[in-house]
Amino acid sequence: MIILPAERAEDARAHFAQAGYAVAEVTTPRGGGLRETQAQVAQALRLPPTAATNLDALADALRDLGQVWDGQEVALLWADAAALAERDGRAWWILSEILDDADSLAVVALGTPRVEDGEQP
């Protein structure tokens, strides 16, 4: 897993697209925990519905990721990934480990976007 500040998202997107990866994107749901984030990840990666609710099914579905994406390697850009780590470190660890173990998948965890003075988060 690659960890980058949110401001580097466009750089990561361009890098992986240029390298021939399919780019999928997900954002940690506001206030969401493990299951909500897992569901968003499964949807972004075009995995079967069982992968959205069951960790074993997620791990199994990731083994077939290359087939789902027609042999193309995939880069998952995970926006606001730090929000899950801050809310539930164990959930972050579990989901990160499962994603890290997947072949044909590069994961880029993007931090929380900076809020400038006067901006709303």
mmCIF file of C-alpha atoms in Angstrom:
data_model
loop_
_atom_site.group_PDB
_atom_site.id
_atom_site.type_symbol
_atom_site.label_atom_id
_atom_site.label_comp_id
_atom_site.label_asym_id
_atom_site.label_seq_id
_atom_site.Cartn_x
_atom_site.Cartn_y
_atom_site.Cartn_z
ATOM 1 C CA MET A 1 0.000 0.000 0.000
ATOM 2 C CA ILE A 2 1.191 3.462 -0.873
ATOM 3 C CA ILE A 3 0.198 6.275 1.474
ATOM 4 C CA LEU A 4 0.023 9.789 0.033
ATOM 5 C CA PRO A 5 -1.418 13.136 1.047
ATOM 6 C CA ALA A 6 -4.785 13.877 -0.543
ATOM 7 C CA GLU A 7 -3.214 16.639 -2.615
ATOM 8 C CA ARG A 8 -1.273 13.982 -4.585
ATOM 9 C CA ALA A 9 -4.387 12.120 -5.819
ATOM 10 C CA GLU A 10 -4.190 13.533 -9.336
ATOM 11 C CA ASP A 11 -0.498 12.612 -9.577
ATOM 12 C CA ALA A 12 -1.271 9.034 -8.533
ATOM 13 C CA ARG A 13 -4.221 8.816 -10.925
ATOM 14 C CA ALA A 14 -2.092 10.013 -13.837
ATOM 15 C CA HIS A 15 0.838 7.753 -12.940
ATOM 16 C CA PHE A 16 -1.238 4.581 -12.821
ATOM 17 C CA ALA A 17 -3.244 5.441 -15.932
ATOM 18 C CA GLN A 18 -0.014 6.060 -17.849
ATOM 19 C CA ALA A 19 1.370 2.735 -16.582
ATOM 20 C CA GLY A 20 -1.651 0.930 -18.034
ATOM 21 C CA TYR A 21 -3.574 0.253 -14.851
ATOM 22 C CA ALA A 22 -7.331 0.503 -14.598
ATOM 23 C CA VAL A 23 -8.010 3.100 -11.925
ATOM 24 C CA ALA A 24 -10.823 2.544 -9.426
ATOM 25 C CA GLU A 25 -11.653 5.096 -6.771
ATOM 26 C CA VAL A 26 -13.330 4.899 -3.401
ATOM 27 C CA THR A 27 -13.879 7.297 -0.516
ATOM 28 C CA THR A 28 -14.237 6.259 3.102
ATOM 29 C CA PRO A 29 -17.898 6.933 3.886
ATOM 30 C CA ARG A 30 -18.409 9.820 6.275
ATOM 31 C CA GLY A 31 -18.904 8.289 9.712
ATOM 32 C CA GLY A 32 -18.601 4.793 8.231
ATOM 33 C CA GLY A 33 -16.771 1.906 9.781
ATOM 34 C CA LEU A 34 -15.378 -1.348 8.462
ATOM 35 C CA ARG A 35 -18.529 -2.694 6.790
ATOM 36 C CA GLU A 36 -19.496 0.564 5.124
ATOM 37 C CA THR A 37 -15.992 1.050 3.784
ATOM 38 C CA GLN A 38 -15.754 -2.593 2.729
ATOM 39 C CA ALA A 39 -18.977 -2.201 0.747
ATOM 40 C CA GLN A 40 -17.630 0.886 -1.021
ATOM 41 C CA VAL A 41 -14.341 -0.881 -1.840
ATOM 42 C CA ALA A 42 -16.158 -3.934 -3.220
ATOM 43 C CA GLN A 43 -18.376 -1.752 -5.385
ATOM 44 C CA ALA A 44 -15.443 0.304 -6.712
ATOM 45 C CA LEU A 45 -13.586 -2.881 -7.621
ATOM 46 C CA ARG A 46 -16.675 -4.398 -9.322
ATOM 47 C CA LEU A 47 -16.720 -7.359 -6.948
ATOM 48 C CA PRO A 48 -19.768 -9.547 -6.267
ATOM 49 C CA PRO A 49 -22.267 -8.433 -3.603
ATOM 50 C CA THR A 50 -20.988 -10.989 -1.069
ATOM 51 C CA ALA A 51 -17.604 -9.198 -1.060
ATOM 52 C CA ALA A 52 -19.343 -6.124 0.313
ATOM 53 C CA THR A 53 -20.509 -7.851 3.487
ATOM 54 C CA ASN A 54 -18.149 -10.738 4.180
ATOM 55 C CA LEU A 55 -14.382 -10.408 4.678
ATOM 56 C CA ASP A 56 -13.656 -13.952 3.501
ATOM 57 C CA ALA A 57 -15.717 -13.327 0.364
ATOM 58 C CA LEU A 58 -13.809 -10.082 -0.192
ATOM 59 C CA ALA A 59 -10.473 -11.892 0.025
ATOM 60 C CA ASP A 60 -11.741 -14.636 -2.312
ATOM 61 C CA ALA A 61 -13.138 -12.155 -4.839
ATOM 62 C CA LEU A 62 -9.841 -10.266 -4.907
ATOM 63 C CA ARG A 63 -8.161 -13.448 -6.130
ATOM 64 C CA ASP A 64 -10.270 -13.116 -9.284
ATOM 65 C CA LEU A 65 -9.679 -9.396 -9.715
ATOM 66 C CA GLY A 66 -7.683 -9.882 -12.912
ATOM 67 C CA GLN A 67 -10.616 -11.678 -14.500
ATOM 68 C CA VAL A 68 -13.094 -9.035 -13.352
ATOM 69 C CA TRP A 69 -10.961 -6.358 -15.021
ATOM 70 C CA ASP A 70 -10.185 -8.399 -18.186
ATOM 71 C CA GLY A 71 -6.573 -9.103 -17.241
ATOM 72 C CA GLN A 72 -5.743 -5.509 -16.437
ATOM 73 C CA GLU A 73 -3.979 -4.601 -13.219
ATOM 74 C CA VAL A 74 -5.973 -2.245 -11.006
ATOM 75 C CA ALA A 75 -4.970 0.731 -8.892
ATOM 76 C CA LEU A 76 -7.416 1.570 -6.111
ATOM 77 C CA LEU A 77 -7.252 5.204 -5.042
ATOM 78 C CA TRP A 78 -8.742 5.282 -1.547
ATOM 79 C CA ALA A 79 -9.649 8.867 -0.671
ATOM 80 C CA ASP A 80 -9.912 9.912 2.961
ATOM 81 C CA ALA A 81 -8.477 6.560 3.995
ATOM 82 C CA ALA A 82 -7.136 8.121 7.186
ATOM 83 C CA ALA A 83 -10.699 8.677 8.410
ATOM 84 C CA LEU A 84 -11.201 4.943 8.912
ATOM 85 C CA ALA A 85 -7.807 4.592 10.605
ATOM 86 C CA GLU A 86 -8.668 7.426 12.986
ATOM 87 C CA ARG A 87 -12.130 6.054 13.811
ATOM 88 C CA ASP A 88 -11.237 2.378 14.021
ATOM 89 C CA GLY A 89 -7.601 1.379 13.742
ATOM 90 C CA ARG A 90 -8.424 -2.326 13.839
ATOM 91 C CA ALA A 91 -10.861 -1.993 10.925
ATOM 92 C CA TRP A 92 -8.212 -0.086 8.961
ATOM 93 C CA TRP A 93 -5.670 -2.817 9.632
ATOM 94 C CA ILE A 94 -8.020 -5.657 8.639
ATOM 95 C CA LEU A 95 -9.144 -4.049 5.394
ATOM 96 C CA SER A 96 -5.633 -2.886 4.526
ATOM 97 C CA GLU A 97 -4.179 -6.362 5.036
ATOM 98 C CA ILE A 98 -6.805 -7.963 2.805
ATOM 99 C CA LEU A 99 -6.224 -5.391 0.068
ATOM 100 C CA ASP A 100 -2.436 -5.646 0.375
ATOM 101 C CA ASP A 101 -2.580 -9.402 -0.160
ATOM 102 C CA ALA A 102 -4.421 -9.073 -3.471
ATOM 103 C CA ASP A 103 -2.503 -9.779 -6.673
ATOM 104 C CA SER A 104 -3.084 -7.415 -9.598
ATOM 105 C CA LEU A 105 -4.017 -4.611 -7.176
ATOM 106 C CA ALA A 106 -2.089 -1.516 -6.146
ATOM 107 C CA VAL A 107 -3.664 0.462 -3.318
ATOM 108 C CA VAL A 108 -3.013 4.147 -2.735
ATOM 109 C CA ALA A 109 -4.371 5.392 0.584
ATOM 110 C CA LEU A 110 -4.933 9.119 0.406
ATOM 111 C CA GLY A 111 -5.038 11.188 3.565
ATOM 112 C CA THR A 112 -7.692 13.614 4.622
ATOM 113 C CA PRO A 113 -7.807 16.684 2.383
ATOM 114 C CA ARG A 114 -6.445 19.808 4.031
ATOM 115 C CA VAL A 115 -8.982 22.454 4.900
ATOM 116 C CA GLU A 116 -7.796 25.978 4.234
ATOM 117 C CA ASP A 117 -8.868 28.831 6.476
ATOM 118 C CA GLY A 118 -12.466 29.756 5.766
ATOM 119 C CA GLU A 119 -13.291 26.530 3.864
ATOM 120 C CA GLN A 120 -15.849 23.998 4.989
ATOM 121 C CA PRO A 121 -14.615 20.396 5.456
#
